[in-house]
Short mmCIF file of C-alpha atoms and ligand atoms in Angstrom, two decimals:
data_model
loop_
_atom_site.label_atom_id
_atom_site.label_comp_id
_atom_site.label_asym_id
_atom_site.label_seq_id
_atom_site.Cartn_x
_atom_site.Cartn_y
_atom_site.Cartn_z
CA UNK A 1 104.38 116.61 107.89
CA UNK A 2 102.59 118.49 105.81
CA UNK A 3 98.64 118.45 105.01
CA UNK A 4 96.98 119.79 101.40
CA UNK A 5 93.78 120.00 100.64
CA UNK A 6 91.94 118.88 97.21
CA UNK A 7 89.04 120.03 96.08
CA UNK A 8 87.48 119.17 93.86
CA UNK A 9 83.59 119.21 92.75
CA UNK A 10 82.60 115.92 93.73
CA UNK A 11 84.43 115.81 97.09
CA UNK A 12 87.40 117.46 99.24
CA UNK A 13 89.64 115.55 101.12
CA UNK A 14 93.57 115.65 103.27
CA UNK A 15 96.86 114.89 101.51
CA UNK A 16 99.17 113.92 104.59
CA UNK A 17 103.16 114.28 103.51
CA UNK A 18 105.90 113.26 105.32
CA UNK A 19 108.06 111.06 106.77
CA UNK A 20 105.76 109.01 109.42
CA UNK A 21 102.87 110.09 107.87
CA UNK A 22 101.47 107.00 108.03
CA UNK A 23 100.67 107.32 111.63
CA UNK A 24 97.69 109.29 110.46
CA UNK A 25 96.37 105.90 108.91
CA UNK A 26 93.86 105.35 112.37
CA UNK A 27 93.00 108.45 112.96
CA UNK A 28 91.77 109.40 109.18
CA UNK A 29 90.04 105.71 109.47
CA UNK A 30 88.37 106.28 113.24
CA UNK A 31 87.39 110.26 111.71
CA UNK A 32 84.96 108.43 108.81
CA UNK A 33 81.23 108.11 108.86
CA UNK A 34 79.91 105.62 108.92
CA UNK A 35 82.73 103.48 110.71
CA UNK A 36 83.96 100.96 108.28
CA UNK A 37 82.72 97.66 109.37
CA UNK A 38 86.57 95.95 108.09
CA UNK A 39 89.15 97.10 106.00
CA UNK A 40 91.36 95.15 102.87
CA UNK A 41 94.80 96.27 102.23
CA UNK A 42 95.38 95.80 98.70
CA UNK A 43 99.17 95.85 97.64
CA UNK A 44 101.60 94.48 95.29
CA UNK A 45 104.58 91.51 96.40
CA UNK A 46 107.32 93.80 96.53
CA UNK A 47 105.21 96.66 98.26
CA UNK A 48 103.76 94.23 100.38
CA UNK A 49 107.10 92.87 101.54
CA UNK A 50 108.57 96.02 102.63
CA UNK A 51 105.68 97.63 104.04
CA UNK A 52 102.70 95.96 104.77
CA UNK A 53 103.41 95.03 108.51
CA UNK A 54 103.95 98.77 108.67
CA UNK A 55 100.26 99.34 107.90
CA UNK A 56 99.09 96.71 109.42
CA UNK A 57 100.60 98.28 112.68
CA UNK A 58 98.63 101.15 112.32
CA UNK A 59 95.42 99.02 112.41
CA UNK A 60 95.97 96.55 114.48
CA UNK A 61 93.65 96.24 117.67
CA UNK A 62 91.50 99.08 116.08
CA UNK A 63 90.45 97.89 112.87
CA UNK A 64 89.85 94.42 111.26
CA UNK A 65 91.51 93.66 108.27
CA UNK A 66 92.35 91.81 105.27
CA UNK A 67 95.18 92.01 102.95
CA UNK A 68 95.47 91.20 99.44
CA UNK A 69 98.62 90.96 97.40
CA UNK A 70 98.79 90.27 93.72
CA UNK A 71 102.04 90.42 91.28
CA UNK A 72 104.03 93.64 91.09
CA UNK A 73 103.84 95.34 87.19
CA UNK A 74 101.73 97.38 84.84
CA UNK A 75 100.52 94.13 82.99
CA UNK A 76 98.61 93.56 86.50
CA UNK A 77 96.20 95.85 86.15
CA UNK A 78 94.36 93.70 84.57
CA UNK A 79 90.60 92.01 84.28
CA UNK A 80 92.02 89.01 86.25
CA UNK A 81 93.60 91.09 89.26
CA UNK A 82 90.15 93.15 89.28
CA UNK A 83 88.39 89.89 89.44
CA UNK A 84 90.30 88.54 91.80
CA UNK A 85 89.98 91.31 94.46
CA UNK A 86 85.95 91.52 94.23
CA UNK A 87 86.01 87.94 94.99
CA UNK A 88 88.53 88.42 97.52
CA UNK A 89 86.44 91.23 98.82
CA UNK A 90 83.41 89.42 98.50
CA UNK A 91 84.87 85.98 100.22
CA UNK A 92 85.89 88.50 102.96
CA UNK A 93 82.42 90.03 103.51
CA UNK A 94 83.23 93.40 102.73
CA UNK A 95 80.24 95.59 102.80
CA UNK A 96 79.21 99.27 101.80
CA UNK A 97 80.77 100.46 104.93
CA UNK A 98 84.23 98.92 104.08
CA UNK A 99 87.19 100.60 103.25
CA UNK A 100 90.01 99.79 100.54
CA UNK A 101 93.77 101.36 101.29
CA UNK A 102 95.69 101.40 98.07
CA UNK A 103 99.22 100.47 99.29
CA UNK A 104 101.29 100.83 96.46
CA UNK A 105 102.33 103.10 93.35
CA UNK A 106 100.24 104.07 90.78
CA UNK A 107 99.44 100.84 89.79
CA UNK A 108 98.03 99.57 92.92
CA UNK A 109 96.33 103.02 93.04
CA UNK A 110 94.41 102.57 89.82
CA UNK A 111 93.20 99.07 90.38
CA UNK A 112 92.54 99.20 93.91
CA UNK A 113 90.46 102.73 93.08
CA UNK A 114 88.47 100.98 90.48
CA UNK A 115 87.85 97.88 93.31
CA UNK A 116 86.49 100.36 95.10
CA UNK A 117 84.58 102.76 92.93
CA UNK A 118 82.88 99.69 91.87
CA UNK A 119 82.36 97.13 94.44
CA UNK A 120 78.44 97.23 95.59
CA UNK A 121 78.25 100.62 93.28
CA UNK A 122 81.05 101.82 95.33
CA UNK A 123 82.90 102.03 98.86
CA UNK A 124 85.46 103.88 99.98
CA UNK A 125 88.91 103.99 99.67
CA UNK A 126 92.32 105.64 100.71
CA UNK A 127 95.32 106.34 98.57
CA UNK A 128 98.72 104.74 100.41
CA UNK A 129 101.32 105.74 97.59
CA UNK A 130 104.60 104.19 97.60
CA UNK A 131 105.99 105.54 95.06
CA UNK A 132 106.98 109.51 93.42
CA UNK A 133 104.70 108.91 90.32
CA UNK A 134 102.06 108.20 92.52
CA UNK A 135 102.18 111.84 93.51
CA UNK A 136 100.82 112.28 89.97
CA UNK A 137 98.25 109.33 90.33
CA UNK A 138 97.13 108.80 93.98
CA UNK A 139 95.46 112.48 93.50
CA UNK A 140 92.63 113.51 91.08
CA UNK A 141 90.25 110.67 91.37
CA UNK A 142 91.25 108.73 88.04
CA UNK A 143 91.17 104.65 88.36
CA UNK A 144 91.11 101.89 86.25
CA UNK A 145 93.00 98.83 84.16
CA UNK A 146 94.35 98.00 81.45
CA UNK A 147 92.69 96.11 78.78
CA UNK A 148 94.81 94.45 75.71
CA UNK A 149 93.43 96.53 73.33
CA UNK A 150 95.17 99.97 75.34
CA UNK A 151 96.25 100.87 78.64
CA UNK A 152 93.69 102.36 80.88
CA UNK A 153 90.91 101.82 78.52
CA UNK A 154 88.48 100.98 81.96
CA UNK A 155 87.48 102.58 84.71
CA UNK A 156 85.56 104.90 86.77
CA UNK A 157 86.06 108.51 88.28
CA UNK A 158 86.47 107.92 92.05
CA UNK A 159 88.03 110.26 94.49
CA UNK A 160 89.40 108.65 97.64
CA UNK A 161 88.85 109.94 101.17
CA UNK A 162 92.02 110.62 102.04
CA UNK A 163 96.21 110.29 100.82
CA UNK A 164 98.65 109.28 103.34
CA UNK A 165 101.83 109.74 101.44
CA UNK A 166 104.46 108.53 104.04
CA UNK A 167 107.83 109.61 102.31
CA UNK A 168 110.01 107.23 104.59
CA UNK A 169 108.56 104.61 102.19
CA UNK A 170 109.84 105.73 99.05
CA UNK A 171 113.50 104.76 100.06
CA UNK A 172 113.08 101.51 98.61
CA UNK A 173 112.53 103.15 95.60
CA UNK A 174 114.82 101.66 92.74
CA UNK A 175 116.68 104.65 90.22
CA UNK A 176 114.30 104.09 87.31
CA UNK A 177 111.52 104.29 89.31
CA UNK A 178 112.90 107.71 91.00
CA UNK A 179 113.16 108.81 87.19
CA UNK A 180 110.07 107.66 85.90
CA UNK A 181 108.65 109.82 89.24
CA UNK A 182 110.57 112.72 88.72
CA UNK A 183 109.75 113.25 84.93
CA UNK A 184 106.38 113.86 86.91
CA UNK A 185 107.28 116.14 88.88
CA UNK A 186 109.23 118.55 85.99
CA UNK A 187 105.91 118.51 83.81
CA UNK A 188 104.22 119.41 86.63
CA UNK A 189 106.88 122.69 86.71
CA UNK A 190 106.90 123.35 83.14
CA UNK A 191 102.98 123.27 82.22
CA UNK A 192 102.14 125.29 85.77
CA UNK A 193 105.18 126.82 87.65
CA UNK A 194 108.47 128.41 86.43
CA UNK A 195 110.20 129.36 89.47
CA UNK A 196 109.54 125.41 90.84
CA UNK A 197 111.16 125.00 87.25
CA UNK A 198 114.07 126.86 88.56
CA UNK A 199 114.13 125.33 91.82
CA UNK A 200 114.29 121.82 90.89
CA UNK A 201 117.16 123.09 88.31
CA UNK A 202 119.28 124.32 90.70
CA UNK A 203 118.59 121.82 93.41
CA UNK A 204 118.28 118.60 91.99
CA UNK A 205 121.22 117.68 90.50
CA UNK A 206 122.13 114.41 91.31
CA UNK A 207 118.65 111.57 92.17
CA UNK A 208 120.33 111.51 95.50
CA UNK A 209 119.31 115.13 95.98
CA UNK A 210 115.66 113.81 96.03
CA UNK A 211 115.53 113.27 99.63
CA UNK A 212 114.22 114.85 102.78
CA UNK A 213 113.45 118.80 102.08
CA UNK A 214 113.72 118.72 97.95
CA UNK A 215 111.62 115.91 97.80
CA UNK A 216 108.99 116.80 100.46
CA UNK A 217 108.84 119.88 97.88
CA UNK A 218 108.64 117.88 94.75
CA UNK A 219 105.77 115.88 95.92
CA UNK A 220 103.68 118.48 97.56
CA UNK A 221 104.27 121.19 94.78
CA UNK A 222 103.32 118.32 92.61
CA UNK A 223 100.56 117.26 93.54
CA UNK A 224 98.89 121.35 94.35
CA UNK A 225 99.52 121.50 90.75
CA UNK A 226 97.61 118.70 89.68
CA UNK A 227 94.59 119.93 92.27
CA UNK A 228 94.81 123.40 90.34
CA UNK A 229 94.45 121.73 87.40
CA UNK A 230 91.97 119.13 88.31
CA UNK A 231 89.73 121.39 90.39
CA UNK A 232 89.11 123.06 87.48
CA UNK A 233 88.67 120.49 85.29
CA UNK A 234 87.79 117.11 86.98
CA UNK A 235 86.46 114.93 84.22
CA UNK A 236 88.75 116.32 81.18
CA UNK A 237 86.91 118.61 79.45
CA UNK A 238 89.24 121.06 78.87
CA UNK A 239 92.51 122.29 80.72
CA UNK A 240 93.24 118.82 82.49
CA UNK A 241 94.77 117.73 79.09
CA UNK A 242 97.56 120.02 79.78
CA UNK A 243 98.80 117.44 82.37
CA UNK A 244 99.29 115.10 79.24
CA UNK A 245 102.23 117.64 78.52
CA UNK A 246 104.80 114.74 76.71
CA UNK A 247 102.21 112.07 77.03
CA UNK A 248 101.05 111.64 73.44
CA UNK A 249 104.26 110.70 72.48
CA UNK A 250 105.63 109.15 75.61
CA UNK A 251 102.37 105.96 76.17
CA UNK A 252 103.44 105.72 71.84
CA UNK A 253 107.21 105.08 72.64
CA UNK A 254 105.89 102.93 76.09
CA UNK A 255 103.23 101.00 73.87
CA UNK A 256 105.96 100.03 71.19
CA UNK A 257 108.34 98.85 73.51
CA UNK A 258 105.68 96.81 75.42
CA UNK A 259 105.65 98.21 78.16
CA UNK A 260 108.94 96.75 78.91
CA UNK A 261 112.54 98.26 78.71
CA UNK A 262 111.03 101.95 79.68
CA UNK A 263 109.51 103.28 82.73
CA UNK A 264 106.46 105.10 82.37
CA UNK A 265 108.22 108.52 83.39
CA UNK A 266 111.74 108.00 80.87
CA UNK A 267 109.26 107.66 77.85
CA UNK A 268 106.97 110.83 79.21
CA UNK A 269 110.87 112.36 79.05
CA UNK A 270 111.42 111.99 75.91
CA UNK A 271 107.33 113.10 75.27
CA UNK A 272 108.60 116.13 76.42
CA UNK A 273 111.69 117.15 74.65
CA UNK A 274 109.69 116.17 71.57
CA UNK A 275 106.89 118.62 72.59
CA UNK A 276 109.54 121.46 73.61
CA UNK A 277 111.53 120.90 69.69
CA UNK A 278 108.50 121.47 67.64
CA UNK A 279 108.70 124.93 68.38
CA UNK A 280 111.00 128.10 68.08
CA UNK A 281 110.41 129.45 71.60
CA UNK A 282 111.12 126.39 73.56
CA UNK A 283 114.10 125.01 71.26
CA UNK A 284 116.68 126.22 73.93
CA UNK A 285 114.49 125.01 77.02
CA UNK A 286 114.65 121.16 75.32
CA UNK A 287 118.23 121.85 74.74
CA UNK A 288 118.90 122.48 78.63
CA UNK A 289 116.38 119.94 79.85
CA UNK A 290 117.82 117.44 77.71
CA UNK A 291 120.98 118.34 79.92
CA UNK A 292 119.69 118.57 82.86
CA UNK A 293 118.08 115.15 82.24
CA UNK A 294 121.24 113.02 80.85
CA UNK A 295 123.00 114.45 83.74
CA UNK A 296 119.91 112.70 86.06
CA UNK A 297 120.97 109.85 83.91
CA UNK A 298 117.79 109.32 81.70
CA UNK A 299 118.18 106.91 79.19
CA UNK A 300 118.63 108.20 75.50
CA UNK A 301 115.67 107.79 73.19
CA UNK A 302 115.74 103.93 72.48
CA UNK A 303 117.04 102.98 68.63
CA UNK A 304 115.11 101.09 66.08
CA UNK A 305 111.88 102.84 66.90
CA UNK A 306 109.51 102.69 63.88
CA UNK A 307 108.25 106.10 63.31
CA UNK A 308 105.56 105.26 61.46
CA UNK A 309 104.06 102.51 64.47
CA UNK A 310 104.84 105.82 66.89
CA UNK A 311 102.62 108.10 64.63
CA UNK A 312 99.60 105.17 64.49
CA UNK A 313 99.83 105.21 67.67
CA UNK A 314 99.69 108.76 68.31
CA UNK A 315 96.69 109.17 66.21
CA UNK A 316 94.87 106.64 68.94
CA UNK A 317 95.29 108.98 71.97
CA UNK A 318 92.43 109.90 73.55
CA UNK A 319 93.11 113.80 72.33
CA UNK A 320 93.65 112.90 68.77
CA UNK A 321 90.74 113.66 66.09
CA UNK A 322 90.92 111.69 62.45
CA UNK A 323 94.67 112.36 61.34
CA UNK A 324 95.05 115.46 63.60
CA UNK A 325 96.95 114.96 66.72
CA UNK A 326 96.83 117.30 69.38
CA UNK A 327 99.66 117.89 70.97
CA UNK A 328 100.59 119.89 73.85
CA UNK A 329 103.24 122.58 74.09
CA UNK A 330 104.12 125.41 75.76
CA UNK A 331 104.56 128.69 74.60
CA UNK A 332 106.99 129.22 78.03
CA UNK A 333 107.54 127.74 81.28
CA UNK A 334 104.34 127.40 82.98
CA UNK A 335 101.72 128.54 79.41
CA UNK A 336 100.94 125.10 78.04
CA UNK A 337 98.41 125.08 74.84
CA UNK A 338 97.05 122.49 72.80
CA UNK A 339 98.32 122.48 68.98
CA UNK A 340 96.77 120.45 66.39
CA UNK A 341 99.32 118.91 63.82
CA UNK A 342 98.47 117.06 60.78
CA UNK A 343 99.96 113.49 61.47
CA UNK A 344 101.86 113.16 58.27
CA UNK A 345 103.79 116.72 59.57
CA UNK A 346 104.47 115.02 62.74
CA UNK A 347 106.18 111.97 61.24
CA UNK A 348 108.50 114.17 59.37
CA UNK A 349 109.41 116.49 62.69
CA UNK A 350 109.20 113.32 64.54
CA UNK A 351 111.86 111.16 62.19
CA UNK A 352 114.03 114.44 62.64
CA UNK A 353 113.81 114.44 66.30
CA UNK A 354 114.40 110.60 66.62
CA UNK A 355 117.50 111.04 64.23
CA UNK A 356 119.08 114.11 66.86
CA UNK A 357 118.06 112.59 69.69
N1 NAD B 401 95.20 107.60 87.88
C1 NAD B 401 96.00 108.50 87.41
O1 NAD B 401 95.67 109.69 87.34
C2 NAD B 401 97.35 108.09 86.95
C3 NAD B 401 98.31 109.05 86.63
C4 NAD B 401 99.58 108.63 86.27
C5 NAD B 401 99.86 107.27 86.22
N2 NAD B 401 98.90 106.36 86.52
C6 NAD B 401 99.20 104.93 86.49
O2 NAD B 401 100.21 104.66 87.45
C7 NAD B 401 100.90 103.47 87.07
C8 NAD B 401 102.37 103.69 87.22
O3 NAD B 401 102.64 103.91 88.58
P1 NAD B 401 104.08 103.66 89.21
O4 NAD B 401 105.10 104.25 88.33
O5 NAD B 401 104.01 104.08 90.62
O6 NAD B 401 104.25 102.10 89.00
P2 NAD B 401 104.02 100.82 89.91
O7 NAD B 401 102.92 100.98 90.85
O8 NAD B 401 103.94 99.69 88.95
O9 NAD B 401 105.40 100.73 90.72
C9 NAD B 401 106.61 100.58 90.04
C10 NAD B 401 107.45 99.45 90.65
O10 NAD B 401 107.99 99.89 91.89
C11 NAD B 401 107.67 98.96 92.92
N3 NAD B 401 107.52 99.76 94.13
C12 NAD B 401 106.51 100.58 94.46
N4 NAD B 401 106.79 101.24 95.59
C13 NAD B 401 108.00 100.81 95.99
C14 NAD B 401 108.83 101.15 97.09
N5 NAD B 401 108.47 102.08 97.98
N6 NAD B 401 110.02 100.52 97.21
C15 NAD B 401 110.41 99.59 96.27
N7 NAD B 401 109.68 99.27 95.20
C16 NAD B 401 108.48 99.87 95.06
C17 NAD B 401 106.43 98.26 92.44
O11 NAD B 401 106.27 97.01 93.04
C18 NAD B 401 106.68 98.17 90.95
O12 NAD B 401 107.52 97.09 90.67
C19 NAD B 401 100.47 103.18 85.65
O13 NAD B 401 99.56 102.11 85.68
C20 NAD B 401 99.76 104.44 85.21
O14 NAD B 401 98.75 104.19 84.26
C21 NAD B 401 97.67 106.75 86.88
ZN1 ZN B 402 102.09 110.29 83.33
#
């Protein structure tokens, strides 16, 4: 197992990795001040199903606790869910010395963090990820829901006390959901580390290859990028927008299909190769991660896309100014920068790209 540290301004705390790491559940709970009075396991169905006895084992005879399950999906990060687990929490007498474990992927990490961060002003909580994404979300202290008006439009910065990441959980994991992960992971590489670039290139060359070693790697190499990044930068004021690296485009291609169709990670994909085609430097690097990626078996870019609906909403992210959208690219493996484009220059390098790709 292996054990990183974040730091961050507000608070450090342990990143456990590994296969078993979940074992570390009662110690990290027994090692808190004050003790928590009760604990409440918030999962999903499927999550819960496969793996909640499995924490529940870790606290049983030491801890008391309370479980809470609601419906697996993005579209469950919602007002209703958020509701529902204050009143759960509150039914359950949870107090200021209670502790929420996020047992789950990145959606269970984002609602569950926000239970926490706001329930009685706030109360501690621990990151249980179940998924690769959630290498990307269970770390830097971002949580929240959805509201229908954009994804992610609430929350609250909240850094958990601790990350058990127990990898013998994430072979469950169904293919798109090791994709959607993985993208992760290779923005990670480009924006921060060229010879992890290289390594995942040679190494991963088949999803099956994401096991054991190679994906112990991806996760922790993963997330100590996004602590150098965040550490620097915890409430985005400057170079934590380089970790939206095929984002601005990727949530546009997610938001016009719904949600639906596309995994979070295959539309941050094809974020990316757009990001790496608008310039001269990185024109080869798209052509080989495109590869690399088809090989992987990522989906093409979906058809019928309306490149007008993509630029609107482009011009919504949270980066964009007025008709400028800022987009990140890199220079080279590992040099991301932000570029500003005029949007109606975008839709025309945008209509090419959707046409080639
Ligand atoms: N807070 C942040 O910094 C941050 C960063 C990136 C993404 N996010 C958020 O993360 C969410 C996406 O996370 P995700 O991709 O992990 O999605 P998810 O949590 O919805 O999980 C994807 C699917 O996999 C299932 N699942 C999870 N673990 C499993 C396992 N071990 N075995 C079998 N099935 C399993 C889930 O039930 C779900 O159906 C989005 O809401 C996104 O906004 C947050
Ligand atoms: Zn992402």
């Amino acid at each position: 197992m292996k054990q990183i540290n974040i730091t961050t301004p507000s608070k450090n705390y342990p990143v456990y990795v590994g296969e078993q790491a979940i074992t570390k559940l009662g110690e990290v709970l027994q090692s808190l001040t004050p003790a928590p009075k009760n604990v409440l396991i918030i999962t999903d169905h499927n999550v819960g199903e496969l793996y909640l006895k499995d924490v529940q084992a870790e606290l049983d005879q030491k801890f008391s606790y309370e479980s809470f399950q609601i419906k697996p999906g993005d579209s469950q990060k919602s007002f209703e869910n958020y509701y529902a687990c204050q009143s759960f929490a509150l039914e359950k007498g949870l107090d200021r010395t209670s502790v929420i474990l996020a047992l789950g992927g990145g959606m269970i990490g984002d609602i569950a963090g926000f239970v926490a961060g706001t329930y009685m002003r706030g109360i501690r909580f621990i990151q249980i990820p179940t998924t690769i994404l959630a290498h990307d979300s269970a770390v830097g202290g971002k949580t929240g829901i959805n509201h229908p008006e954009g994804k992610n439009m609430i929350g609250v910065f909240h850094q958990p006390e601790a990350v058990i990441y127990s990898t013998d959980f994430l072979s469950t994991l169904p293919e798109n959901e090791i994709r959607s992960g993985f993208a992760e992971v290779i923005k990670h590489a480009l924006i921060a580390d060229p010879s992890f670039y290289e390594y995942l290139r040679k190494n991963i060359t088949t999803l099956n290859d994401l096991k054991d070693e190679h994906l112990l790697n991806c996760l922790t190499r993963g997330i100590e990028i996004k602590n150098e990044v965040v550490s620097q930068d915890e409430r985005e004021k400057g170079i934590r927008a380089f970790l939206n690296f095929g984002h601005t485009l990727g949530h546009a291609i997610e938001g016009e299909l719904r949600y639906k169709d596309i995994t979070h990670g295959e539309a941050v994909a094809h974020g990316m190769l757009f990001a790496l085609s608008l310039k001269e430097e990185t024109i080869q690097l798209g052509k080989n991660l495109k590869r690399w990626l088809h090989d992987l078996g990522y989906p093409t870019t979906p058809k019928n896309l309306s490149v007008s609906s993509l630029i609107n909403r482009m011009k919504k992210d949270k980066k964009a100014a007025g008709r400028t959208i800022n987009m990140v690219l890199l220079e080279q493996t590992g040099h991301p920068y932000i570029a500003p484009y005029q949007a109606i220059d975008l839709e025309e390098k945008l209509t090419e790209f959707l046409k080639e790709n």
